[in-house]
Amino acid sequence: MAKAQFHKNQRVYVRPVGTWATIERIVPQWVKDMDEPLRIHYDVGLGREFAARELETEEVATLSVVDPEMEEWHVVRVANKWRSAEDCPNHPVPGTHPVVVTGSHEGGGWRVPGVEYDLTPDRVELQAKVIAAAPKMLVLLRRLADYARHNPENLPDDVMAIASDGDALISSIIGPME
C-alpha cells in the first residue's frame, strides 16, 4: 500500500533528469479489492511519470547524496557517422564510438566529437569507462572517508591520508560531507 509523499503543485527536484519541476498530477496505481493504491507515481510534465524515490523536496534536495541505484551510468556503442569500419581498423571497436548514458533514456549523456575520437580513440574509450564508473567510485570514496572519520585509531597513517584526500575530492565535487 502506498501513500502520496508529495502533493500537487509542489516543487520537487527530479534526480534522473537533474532539474526542478512542479508536480502536475498524482497518478495512483490501483489494484482490485484494495482500499489504497499499490503504487503512486507523479507526473511533473517531463514526458514520463516518476516514482517518489526519484524526487526530492526543496528542503531535502541535495546532490551530496549519490544513490548508486539512481546513477546507473553505462557505455553504449553507436555507429560512426563519419567513418565506416573499413576506414578505421585501428580503432578499438571499428565502426563505432562510445557514448556514456547518464540518464534513464538512451539519448542523454556524454559524447565526443568524431574528430577528437579519431585522434585518440584509446583515450576516449578510457574516458567513457571512467565516466560511467564515476558514481560508483564516488560512493566507494565516500564510504572510505566516512570509515576513516569514524575509526581513525584503526587505520594506518597512509590510509588516513588517502581518506583525507578522498574527502577533499568529494568536497570539491559535491560540497562538504556532514
Coordinates of C-alpha atoms in Angstrom, one line a residue:
M1 CA 0.0 0.0 0.0
A2 CA 1.3 3.4 -0.8
K3 CA 0.6 6.9 0.4
A4 CA 1.4 10.1 -1.5
Q5 CA 4.7 11.6 -0.4
F6 CA 4.2 14.8 -2.4
H7 CA 1.3 16.9 -3.3
K8 CA 0.0 18.6 -6.5
N9 CA 1.8 21.9 -7.3
Q10 CA 4.7 21.0 -5.0
R11 CA 8.1 21.9 -6.4
V12 CA 10.5 18.9 -6.5
Y13 CA 13.9 18.1 -7.7
V14 CA 13.8 15.3 -10.4
R15 CA 17.0 13.4 -9.9
P16 CA 17.1 11.3 -13.2
V17 CA 16.6 14.5 -15.2
G18 CA 18.6 16.8 -12.9
T19 CA 16.1 19.6 -12.9
W20 CA 13.4 21.2 -10.8
A21 CA 9.8 20.6 -11.7
T22 CA 6.3 21.1 -10.3
I23 CA 4.0 18.1 -9.7
E24 CA 1.2 18.4 -12.1
R25 CA -0.8 15.4 -11.0
I26 CA -0.6 12.4 -8.7
V27 CA -1.1 9.0 -10.5
P28 CA -2.1 6.2 -8.2
Q29 CA -1.9 2.6 -9.4
W30 CA -5.0 0.7 -8.1
V31 CA -5.4 -3.0 -7.6
K32 CA -8.8 -4.7 -7.4
D33 CA -10.2 -5.2 -3.9
M34 CA -7.6 -2.9 -2.2
D35 CA -8.6 0.2 -0.3
E36 CA -5.4 2.0 -1.0
P37 CA -3.3 2.3 -4.2
L38 CA -0.4 -0.2 -4.7
R39 CA 2.0 2.5 -6.0
I40 CA 1.9 6.2 -6.6
H41 CA 3.7 8.0 -9.4
Y42 CA 4.0 11.7 -10.1
D43 CA 3.5 13.5 -13.4
V44 CA 5.8 16.5 -13.5
G45 CA 5.4 17.3 -17.2
L46 CA 8.7 15.8 -18.3
G47 CA 7.4 13.1 -20.6
R48 CA 7.0 10.2 -18.1
E49 CA 5.8 9.5 -14.6
F50 CA 8.3 9.4 -11.7
A51 CA 8.4 7.3 -8.5
A52 CA 8.7 9.0 -5.2
R53 CA 12.3 7.8 -4.8
E54 CA 13.3 9.8 -7.9
L55 CA 12.0 13.0 -6.5
E56 CA 13.2 15.2 -3.6
T57 CA 11.6 18.2 -1.9
E58 CA 13.3 21.6 -1.8
E59 CA 14.2 21.1 1.8
V60 CA 15.9 17.8 1.3
A61 CA 17.2 18.1 -2.2
T62 CA 21.0 17.9 -2.3
L63 CA 23.5 16.5 -4.7
S64 CA 25.7 15.4 -1.9
V65 CA 24.0 12.0 -1.6
V66 CA 24.8 9.8 -4.5
D67 CA 22.4 6.9 -4.8
P68 CA 24.0 4.1 -6.9
E69 CA 20.5 2.9 -7.9
M70 CA 19.7 6.3 -9.3
E71 CA 23.0 6.7 -11.1
E72 CA 23.3 3.7 -13.3
W73 CA 25.5 5.2 -16.0
H74 CA 26.7 2.9 -18.7
V75 CA 28.6 2.9 -22.0
V76 CA 26.8 2.1 -25.3
R77 CA 28.3 1.8 -28.7
V78 CA 26.9 3.8 -31.6
A79 CA 27.8 3.7 -35.2
N80 CA 30.3 6.2 -36.6
K81 CA 28.5 8.6 -38.9
W82 CA 31.8 10.0 -40.2
R83 CA 33.7 6.7 -41.0
S84 CA 32.9 3.1 -41.8
A85 CA 34.5 0.2 -40.0
E86 CA 36.9 -0.3 -43.0
D87 CA 38.1 3.3 -42.8
C88 CA 39.3 3.0 -39.1
P89 CA 40.7 -0.5 -38.5
N90 CA 43.0 0.9 -35.7
H91 CA 40.0 1.9 -33.5
P92 CA 39.3 -0.3 -30.5
V93 CA 35.9 -1.2 -32.0
P94 CA 36.0 -0.2 -35.7
G95 CA 32.9 1.5 -37.0
T96 CA 31.6 2.6 -33.6
H97 CA 32.4 5.0 -30.8
P98 CA 31.4 5.1 -27.1
V99 CA 28.5 7.2 -25.6
V100 CA 28.0 7.3 -21.9
V101 CA 24.3 7.2 -21.0
T102 CA 23.8 9.2 -17.8
G103 CA 20.0 9.3 -17.7
S104 CA 17.1 7.0 -17.8
H105 CA 16.8 7.4 -21.6
E106 CA 19.4 6.3 -24.1
G107 CA 19.5 9.8 -25.5
G108 CA 21.1 11.7 -22.6
G109 CA 24.7 11.6 -21.6
W110 CA 28.3 12.3 -22.7
R111 CA 29.5 12.2 -26.3
V112 CA 32.7 13.1 -28.0
P113 CA 33.1 14.8 -31.4
G114 CA 34.2 12.4 -34.2
V115 CA 37.4 14.3 -35.0
E116 CA 38.5 14.0 -31.3
Y117 CA 37.7 10.3 -31.3
D118 CA 39.7 9.8 -34.5
L119 CA 42.8 11.5 -32.9
T120 CA 42.9 9.4 -29.7
P121 CA 40.4 6.6 -29.7
D122 CA 42.0 4.7 -26.8
R123 CA 41.9 7.8 -24.7
V124 CA 38.2 8.4 -25.4
E125 CA 37.5 4.8 -24.6
L126 CA 39.2 5.1 -21.3
Q127 CA 37.3 8.4 -20.6
A128 CA 34.0 6.7 -21.3
K129 CA 34.7 3.9 -18.9
V130 CA 35.8 6.2 -16.1
I131 CA 32.8 8.5 -16.6
A132 CA 30.4 5.5 -16.5
A133 CA 32.0 4.2 -13.3
A134 CA 32.2 7.7 -11.6
P135 CA 29.0 7.4 -9.5
K136 CA 30.1 4.0 -8.0
M137 CA 33.7 5.3 -7.4
L138 CA 32.2 8.4 -5.6
V139 CA 30.2 6.1 -3.3
L140 CA 33.2 4.0 -2.6
L141 CA 35.3 7.0 -1.9
R142 CA 32.7 8.4 0.4
R143 CA 32.5 5.1 2.3
L144 CA 36.3 5.1 2.8
A145 CA 36.2 8.7 4.0
D146 CA 33.3 8.0 6.4
Y147 CA 35.0 4.9 7.8
A148 CA 38.2 6.8 8.3
R149 CA 36.4 9.7 10.0
H150 CA 34.7 7.3 12.5
N151 CA 37.6 4.9 13.1
P152 CA 40.9 6.9 12.9
E153 CA 42.6 4.8 15.5
N154 CA 42.1 1.6 13.4
L155 CA 43.8 2.8 10.2
P156 CA 47.4 3.4 9.3
D157 CA 48.6 6.9 8.6
D158 CA 48.9 6.2 4.8
V159 CA 45.2 5.1 4.6
M160 CA 44.1 8.1 6.7
A161 CA 46.0 10.3 4.2
I162 CA 44.2 8.6 1.3
A163 CA 40.9 9.0 3.0
S164 CA 41.6 12.7 3.7
D165 CA 42.4 13.2 0.0
G166 CA 39.2 11.4 -0.9
D167 CA 37.2 13.6 1.5
A168 CA 38.7 16.7 -0.1
L169 CA 37.9 15.4 -3.6
I170 CA 34.3 14.7 -2.6
S171 CA 34.0 18.2 -1.2
S172 CA 35.3 19.7 -4.4
I173 CA 32.7 17.8 -6.4
I174 CA 29.6 17.9 -4.2
G175 CA 30.3 20.1 -1.2
P176 CA 31.3 19.2 2.4
M177 CA 30.1 16.0 3.9
E178 CA 28.1 16.1 7.1

